[in-house]
mmCIF file with all atom_site columns, C-alpha atoms in Angstrom:
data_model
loop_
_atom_site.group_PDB
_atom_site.id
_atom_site.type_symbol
_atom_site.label_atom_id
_atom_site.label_alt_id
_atom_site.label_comp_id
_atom_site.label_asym_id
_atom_site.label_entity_id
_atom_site.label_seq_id
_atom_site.pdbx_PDB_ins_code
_atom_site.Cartn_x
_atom_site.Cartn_y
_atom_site.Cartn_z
_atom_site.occupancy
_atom_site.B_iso_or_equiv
_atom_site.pdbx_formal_charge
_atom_site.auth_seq_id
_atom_site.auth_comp_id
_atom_site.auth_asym_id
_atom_site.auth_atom_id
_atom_site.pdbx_PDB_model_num
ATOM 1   C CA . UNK A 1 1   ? 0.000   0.000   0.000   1.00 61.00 ? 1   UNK A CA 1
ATOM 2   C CA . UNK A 1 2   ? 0.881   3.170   -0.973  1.00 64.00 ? 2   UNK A CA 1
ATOM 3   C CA . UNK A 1 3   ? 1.520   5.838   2.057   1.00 68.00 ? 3   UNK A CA 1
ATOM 4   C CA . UNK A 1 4   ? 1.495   9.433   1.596   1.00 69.00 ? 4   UNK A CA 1
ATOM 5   C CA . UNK A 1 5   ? 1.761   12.710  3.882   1.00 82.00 ? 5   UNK A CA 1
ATOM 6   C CA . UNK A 1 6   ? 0.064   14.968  1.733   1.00 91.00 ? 6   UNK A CA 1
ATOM 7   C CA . UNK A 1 7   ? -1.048  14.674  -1.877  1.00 94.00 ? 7   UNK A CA 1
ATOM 8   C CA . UNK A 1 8   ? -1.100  17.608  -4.397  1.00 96.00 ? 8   UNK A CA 1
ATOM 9   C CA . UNK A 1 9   ? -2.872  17.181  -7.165  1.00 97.00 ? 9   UNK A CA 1
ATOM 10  C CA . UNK A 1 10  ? -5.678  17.415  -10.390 1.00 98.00 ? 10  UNK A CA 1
ATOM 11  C CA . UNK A 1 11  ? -8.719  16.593  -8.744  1.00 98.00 ? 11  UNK A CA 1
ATOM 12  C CA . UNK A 1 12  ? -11.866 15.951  -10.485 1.00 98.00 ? 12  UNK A CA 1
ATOM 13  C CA . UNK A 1 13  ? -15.597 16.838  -9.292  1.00 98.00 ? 13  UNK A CA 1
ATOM 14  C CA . UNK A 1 14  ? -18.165 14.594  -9.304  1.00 96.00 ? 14  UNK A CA 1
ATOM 15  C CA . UNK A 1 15  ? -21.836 16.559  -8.851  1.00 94.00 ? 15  UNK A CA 1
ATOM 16  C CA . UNK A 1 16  ? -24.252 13.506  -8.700  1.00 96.00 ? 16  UNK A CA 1
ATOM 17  C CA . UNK A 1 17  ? -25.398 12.918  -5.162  1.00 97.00 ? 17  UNK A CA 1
ATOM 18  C CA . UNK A 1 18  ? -25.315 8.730   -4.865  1.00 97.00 ? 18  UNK A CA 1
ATOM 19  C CA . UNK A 1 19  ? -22.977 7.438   -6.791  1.00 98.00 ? 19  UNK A CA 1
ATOM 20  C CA . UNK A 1 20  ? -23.797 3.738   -6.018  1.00 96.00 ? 20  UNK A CA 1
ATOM 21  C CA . UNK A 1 21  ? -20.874 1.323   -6.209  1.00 96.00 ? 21  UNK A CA 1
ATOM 22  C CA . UNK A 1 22  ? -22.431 -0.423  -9.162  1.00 95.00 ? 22  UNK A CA 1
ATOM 23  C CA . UNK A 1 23  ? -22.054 3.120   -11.448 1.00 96.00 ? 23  UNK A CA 1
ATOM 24  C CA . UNK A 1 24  ? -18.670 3.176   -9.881  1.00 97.00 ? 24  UNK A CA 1
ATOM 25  C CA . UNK A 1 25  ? -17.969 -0.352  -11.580 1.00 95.00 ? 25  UNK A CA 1
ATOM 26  C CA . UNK A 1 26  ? -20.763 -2.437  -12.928 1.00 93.00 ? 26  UNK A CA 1
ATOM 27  C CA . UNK A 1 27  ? -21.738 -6.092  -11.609 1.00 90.00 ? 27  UNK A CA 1
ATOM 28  C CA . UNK A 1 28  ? -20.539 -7.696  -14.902 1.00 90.00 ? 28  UNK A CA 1
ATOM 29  C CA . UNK A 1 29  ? -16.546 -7.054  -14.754 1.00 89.00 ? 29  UNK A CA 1
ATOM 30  C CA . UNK A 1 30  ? -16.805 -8.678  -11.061 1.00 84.00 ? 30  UNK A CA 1
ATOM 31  C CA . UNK A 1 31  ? -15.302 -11.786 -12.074 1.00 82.00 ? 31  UNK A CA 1
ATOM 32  C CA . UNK A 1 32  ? -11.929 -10.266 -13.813 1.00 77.00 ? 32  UNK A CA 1
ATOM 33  C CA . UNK A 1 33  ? -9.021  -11.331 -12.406 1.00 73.00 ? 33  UNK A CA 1
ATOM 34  C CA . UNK A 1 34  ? -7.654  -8.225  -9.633  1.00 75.00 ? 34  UNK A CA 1
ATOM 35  C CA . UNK A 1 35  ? -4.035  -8.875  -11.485 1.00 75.00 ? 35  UNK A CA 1
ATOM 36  C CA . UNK A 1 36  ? -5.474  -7.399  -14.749 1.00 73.00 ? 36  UNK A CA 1
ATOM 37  C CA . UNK A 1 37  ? -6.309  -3.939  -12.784 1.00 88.00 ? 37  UNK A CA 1
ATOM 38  C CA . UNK A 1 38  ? -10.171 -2.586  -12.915 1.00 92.00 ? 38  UNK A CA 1
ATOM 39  C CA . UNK A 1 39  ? -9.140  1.116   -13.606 1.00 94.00 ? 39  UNK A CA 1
ATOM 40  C CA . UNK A 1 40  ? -10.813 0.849   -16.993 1.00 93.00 ? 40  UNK A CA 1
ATOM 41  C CA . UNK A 1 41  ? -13.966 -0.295  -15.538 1.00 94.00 ? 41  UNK A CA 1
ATOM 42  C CA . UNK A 1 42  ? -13.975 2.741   -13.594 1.00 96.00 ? 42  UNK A CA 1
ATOM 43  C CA . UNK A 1 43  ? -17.546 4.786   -14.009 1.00 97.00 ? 43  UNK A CA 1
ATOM 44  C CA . UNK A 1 44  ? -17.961 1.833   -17.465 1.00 96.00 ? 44  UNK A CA 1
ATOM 45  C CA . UNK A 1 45  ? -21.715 2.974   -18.103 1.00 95.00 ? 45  UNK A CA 1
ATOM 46  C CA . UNK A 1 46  ? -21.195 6.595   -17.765 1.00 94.00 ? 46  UNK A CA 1
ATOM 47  C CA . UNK A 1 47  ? -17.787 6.808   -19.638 1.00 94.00 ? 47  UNK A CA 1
ATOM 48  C CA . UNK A 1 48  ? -18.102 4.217   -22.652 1.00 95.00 ? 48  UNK A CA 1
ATOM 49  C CA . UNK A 1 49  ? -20.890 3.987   -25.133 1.00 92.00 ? 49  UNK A CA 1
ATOM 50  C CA . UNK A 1 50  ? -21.903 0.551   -26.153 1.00 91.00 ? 50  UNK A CA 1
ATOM 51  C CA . UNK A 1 51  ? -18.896 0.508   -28.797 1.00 93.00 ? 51  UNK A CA 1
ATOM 52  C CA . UNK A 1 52  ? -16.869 1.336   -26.313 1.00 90.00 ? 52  UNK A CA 1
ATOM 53  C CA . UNK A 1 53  ? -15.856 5.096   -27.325 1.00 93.00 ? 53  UNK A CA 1
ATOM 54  C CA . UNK A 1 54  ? -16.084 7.473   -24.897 1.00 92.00 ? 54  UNK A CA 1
ATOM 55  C CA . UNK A 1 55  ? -19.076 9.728   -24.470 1.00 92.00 ? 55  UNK A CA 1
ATOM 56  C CA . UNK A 1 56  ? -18.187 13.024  -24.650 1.00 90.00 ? 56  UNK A CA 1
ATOM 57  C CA . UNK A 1 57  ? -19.723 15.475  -21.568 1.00 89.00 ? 57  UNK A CA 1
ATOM 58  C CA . UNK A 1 58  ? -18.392 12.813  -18.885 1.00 93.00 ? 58  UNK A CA 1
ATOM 59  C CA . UNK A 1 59  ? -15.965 14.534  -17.083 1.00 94.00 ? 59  UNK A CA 1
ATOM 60  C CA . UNK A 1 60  ? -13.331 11.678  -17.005 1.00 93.00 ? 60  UNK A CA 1
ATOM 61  C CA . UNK A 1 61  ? -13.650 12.144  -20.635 1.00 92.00 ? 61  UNK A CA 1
ATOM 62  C CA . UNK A 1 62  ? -12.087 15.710  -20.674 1.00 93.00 ? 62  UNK A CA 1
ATOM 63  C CA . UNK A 1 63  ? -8.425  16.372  -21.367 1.00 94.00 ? 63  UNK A CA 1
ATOM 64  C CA . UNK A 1 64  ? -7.888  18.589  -17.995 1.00 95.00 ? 64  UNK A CA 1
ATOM 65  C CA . UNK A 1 65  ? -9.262  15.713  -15.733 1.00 94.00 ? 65  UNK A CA 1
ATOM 66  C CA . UNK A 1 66  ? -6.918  13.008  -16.983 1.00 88.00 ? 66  UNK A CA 1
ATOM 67  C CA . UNK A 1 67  ? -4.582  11.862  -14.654 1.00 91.00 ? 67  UNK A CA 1
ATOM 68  C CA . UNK A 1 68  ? -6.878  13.340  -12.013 1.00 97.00 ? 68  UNK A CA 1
ATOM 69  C CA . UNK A 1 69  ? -5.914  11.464  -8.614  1.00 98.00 ? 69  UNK A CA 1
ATOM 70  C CA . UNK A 1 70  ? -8.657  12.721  -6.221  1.00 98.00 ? 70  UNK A CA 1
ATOM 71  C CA . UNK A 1 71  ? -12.308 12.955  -6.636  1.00 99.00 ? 71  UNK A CA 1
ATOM 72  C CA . UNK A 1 72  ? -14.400 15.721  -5.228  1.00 99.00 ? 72  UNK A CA 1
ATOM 73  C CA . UNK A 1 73  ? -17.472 13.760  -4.812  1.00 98.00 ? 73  UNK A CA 1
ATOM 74  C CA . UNK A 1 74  ? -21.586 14.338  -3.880  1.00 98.00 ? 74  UNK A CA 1
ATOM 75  C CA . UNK A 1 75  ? -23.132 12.961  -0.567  1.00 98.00 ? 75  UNK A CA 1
ATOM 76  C CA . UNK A 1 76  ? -23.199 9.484   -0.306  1.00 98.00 ? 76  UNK A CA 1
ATOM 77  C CA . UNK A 1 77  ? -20.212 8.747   -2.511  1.00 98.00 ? 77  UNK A CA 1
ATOM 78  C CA . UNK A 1 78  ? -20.173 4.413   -2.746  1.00 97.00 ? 78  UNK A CA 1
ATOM 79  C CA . UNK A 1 79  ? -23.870 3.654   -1.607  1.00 97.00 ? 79  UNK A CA 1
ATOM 80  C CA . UNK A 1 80  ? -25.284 0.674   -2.422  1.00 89.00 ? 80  UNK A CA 1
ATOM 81  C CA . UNK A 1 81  ? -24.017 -3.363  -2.406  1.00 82.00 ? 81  UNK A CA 1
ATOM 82  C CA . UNK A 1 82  ? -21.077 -4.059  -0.481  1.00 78.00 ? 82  UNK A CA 1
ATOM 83  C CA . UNK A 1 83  ? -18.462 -3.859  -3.231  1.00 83.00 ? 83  UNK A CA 1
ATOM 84  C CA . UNK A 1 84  ? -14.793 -4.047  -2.312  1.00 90.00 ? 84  UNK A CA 1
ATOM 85  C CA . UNK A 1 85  ? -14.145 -3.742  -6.443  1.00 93.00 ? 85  UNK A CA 1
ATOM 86  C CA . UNK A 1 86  ? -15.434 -0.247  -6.672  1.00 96.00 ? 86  UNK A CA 1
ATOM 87  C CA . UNK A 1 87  ? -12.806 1.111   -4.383  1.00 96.00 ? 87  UNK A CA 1
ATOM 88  C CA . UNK A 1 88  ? -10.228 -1.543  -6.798  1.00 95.00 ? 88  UNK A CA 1
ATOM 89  C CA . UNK A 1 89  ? -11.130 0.506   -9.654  1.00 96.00 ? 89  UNK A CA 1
ATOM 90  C CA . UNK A 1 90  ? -10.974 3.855   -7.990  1.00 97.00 ? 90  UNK A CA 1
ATOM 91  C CA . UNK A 1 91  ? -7.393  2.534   -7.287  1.00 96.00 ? 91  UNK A CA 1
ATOM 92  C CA . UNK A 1 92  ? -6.402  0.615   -10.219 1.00 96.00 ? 92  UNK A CA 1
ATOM 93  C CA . UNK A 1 93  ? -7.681  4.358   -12.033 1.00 96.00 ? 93  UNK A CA 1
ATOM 94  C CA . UNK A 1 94  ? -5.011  6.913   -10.447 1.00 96.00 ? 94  UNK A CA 1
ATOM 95  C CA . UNK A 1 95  ? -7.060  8.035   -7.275  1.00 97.00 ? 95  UNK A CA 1
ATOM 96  C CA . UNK A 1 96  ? -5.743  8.219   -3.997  1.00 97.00 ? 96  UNK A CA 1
ATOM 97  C CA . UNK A 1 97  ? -7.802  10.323  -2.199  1.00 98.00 ? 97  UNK A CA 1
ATOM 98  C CA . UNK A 1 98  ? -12.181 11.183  -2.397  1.00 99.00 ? 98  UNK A CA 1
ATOM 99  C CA . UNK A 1 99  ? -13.535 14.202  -0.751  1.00 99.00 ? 99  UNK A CA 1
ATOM 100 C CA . UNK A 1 100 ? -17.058 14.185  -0.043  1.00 99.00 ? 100 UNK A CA 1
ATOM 101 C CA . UNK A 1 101 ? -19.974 15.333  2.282   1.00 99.00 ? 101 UNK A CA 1
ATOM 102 C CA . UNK A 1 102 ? -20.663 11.742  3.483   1.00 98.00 ? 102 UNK A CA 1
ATOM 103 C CA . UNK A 1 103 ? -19.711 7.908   2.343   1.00 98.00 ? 103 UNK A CA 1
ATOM 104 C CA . UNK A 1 104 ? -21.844 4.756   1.771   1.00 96.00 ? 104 UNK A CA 1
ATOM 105 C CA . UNK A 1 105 ? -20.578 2.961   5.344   1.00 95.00 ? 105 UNK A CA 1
ATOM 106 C CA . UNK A 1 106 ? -19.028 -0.136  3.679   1.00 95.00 ? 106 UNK A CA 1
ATOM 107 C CA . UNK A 1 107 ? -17.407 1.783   1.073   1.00 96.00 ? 107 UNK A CA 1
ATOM 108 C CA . UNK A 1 108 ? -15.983 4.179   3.438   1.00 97.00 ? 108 UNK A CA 1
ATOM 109 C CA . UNK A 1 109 ? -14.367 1.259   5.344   1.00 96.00 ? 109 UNK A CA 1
ATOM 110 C CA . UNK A 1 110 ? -13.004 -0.192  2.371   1.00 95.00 ? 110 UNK A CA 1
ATOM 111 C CA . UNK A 1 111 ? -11.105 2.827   1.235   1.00 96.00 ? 111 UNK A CA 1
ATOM 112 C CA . UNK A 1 112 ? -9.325  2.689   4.322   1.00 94.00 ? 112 UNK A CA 1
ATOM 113 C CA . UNK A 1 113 ? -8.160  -1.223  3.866   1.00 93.00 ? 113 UNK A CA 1
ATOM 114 C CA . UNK A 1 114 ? -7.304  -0.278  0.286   1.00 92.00 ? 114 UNK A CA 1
ATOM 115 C CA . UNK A 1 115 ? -4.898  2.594   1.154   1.00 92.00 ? 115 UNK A CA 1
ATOM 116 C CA . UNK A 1 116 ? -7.550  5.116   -0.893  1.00 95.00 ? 116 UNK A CA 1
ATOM 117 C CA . UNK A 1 117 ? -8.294  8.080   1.395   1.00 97.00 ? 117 UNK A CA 1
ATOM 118 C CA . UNK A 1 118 ? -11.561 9.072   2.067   1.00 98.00 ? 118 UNK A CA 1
ATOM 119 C CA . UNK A 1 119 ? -12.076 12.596  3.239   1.00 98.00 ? 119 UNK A CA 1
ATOM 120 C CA . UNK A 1 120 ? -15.266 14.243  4.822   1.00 98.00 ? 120 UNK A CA 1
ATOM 121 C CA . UNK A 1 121 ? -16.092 18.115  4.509   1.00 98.00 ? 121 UNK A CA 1
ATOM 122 C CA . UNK A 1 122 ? -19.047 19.588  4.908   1.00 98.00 ? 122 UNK A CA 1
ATOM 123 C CA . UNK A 1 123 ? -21.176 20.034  2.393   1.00 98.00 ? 123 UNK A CA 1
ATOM 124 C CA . UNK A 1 124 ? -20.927 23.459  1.521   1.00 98.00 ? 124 UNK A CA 1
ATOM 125 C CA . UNK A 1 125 ? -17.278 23.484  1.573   1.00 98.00 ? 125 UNK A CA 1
ATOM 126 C CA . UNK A 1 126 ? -17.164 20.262  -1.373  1.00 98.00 ? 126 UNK A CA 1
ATOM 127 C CA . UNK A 1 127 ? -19.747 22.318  -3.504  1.00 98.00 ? 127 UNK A CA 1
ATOM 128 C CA . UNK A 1 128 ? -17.676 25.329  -3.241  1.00 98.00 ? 128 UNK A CA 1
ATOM 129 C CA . UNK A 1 129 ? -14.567 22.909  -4.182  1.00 97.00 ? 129 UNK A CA 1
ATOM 130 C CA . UNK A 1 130 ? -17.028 21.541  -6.956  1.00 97.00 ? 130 UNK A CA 1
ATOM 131 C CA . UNK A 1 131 ? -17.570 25.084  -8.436  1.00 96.00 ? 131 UNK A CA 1
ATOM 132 C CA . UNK A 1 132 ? -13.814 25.901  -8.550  1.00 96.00 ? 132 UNK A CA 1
ATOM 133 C CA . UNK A 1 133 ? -12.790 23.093  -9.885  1.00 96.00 ? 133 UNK A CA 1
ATOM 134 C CA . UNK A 1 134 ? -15.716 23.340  -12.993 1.00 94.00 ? 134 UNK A CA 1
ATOM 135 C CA . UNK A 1 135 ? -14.763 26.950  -13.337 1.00 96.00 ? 135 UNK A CA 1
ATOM 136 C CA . UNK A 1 136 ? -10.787 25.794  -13.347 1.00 96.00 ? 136 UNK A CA 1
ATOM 137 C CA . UNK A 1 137 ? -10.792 22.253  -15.029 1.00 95.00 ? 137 UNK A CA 1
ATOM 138 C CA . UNK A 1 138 ? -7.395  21.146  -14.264 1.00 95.00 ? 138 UNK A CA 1
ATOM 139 C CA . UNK A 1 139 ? -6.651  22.708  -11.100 1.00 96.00 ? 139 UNK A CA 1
ATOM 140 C CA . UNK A 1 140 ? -4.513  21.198  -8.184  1.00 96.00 ? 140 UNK A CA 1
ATOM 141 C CA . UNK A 1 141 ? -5.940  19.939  -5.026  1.00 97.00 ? 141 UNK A CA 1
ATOM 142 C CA . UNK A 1 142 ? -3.976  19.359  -1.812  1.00 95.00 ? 142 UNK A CA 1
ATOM 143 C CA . UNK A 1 143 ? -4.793  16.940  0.935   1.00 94.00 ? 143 UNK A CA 1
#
């Protein structure tokens, strides 16, 4: 596992309130071997149409987000099933660090046993970070 005092850099917003672990990576790549990394499964439904191009307007699909290694998430960031994978491919992706008003429980706990660092503001603080970071695509975050 990767350790880390402090972390400076591109972070990415996420403004959907929710995001359940199954939009973070979808039930059917479940069975892929770890070894093969589940990075590119990372938001799958939202990112990739059905040929597997990616849709424009997603904002992992924008030039000033790649590389991006925290996410400035909604509330409830990793609701849902009890999926250890979504955290994988949060991982596997580049990110090392989520910032958000509030955490699905399980997901929060498996951040920490997956070295990815889960941080909790309150709200209005992450939707001013939100803004600045729409307004500035690109810009550096430090945690």
């Amino acid at each position: 596992m990767e350790k880390f005092q402090k972390l400076d850099a591109v972070a990415v917003p996420i403004a959907t309130p929710n995001v359940d672990t199954d939009q973070i990576v979808p039930a059917r790549f479940l069975r892929k071997p770890r070894s093969g990394g589940y990075g590119g499964f990372l938001f799958h439904d939202l990112r990739f149409d059905d040929a597997g191009a990616e849709k424009p307007g997603f904002v992992l699909s924008e030039p000033a987000y790649r590389g991006a290694r925290i996410v400035v998430a909604d509330k409830n960031f990793g609701c849902g099933s009890s999926r250890e994978h979504a955290v994988y491919a949060l991982w596997d992706y580049g990110f090392r660090a989520v910032i958000a008003p509030s955490f699905g429980d399980i997901f929060f706990n498996n951040c920490f046993k997956n070295g990815l660092l889960p941080i909790v503001l309150p709200a209005e603080q992450v939707a001013a970070l939100q803004a600045e970071l729409a307004q500035r695509p690109g810009a550096h975050v430090r945690v």
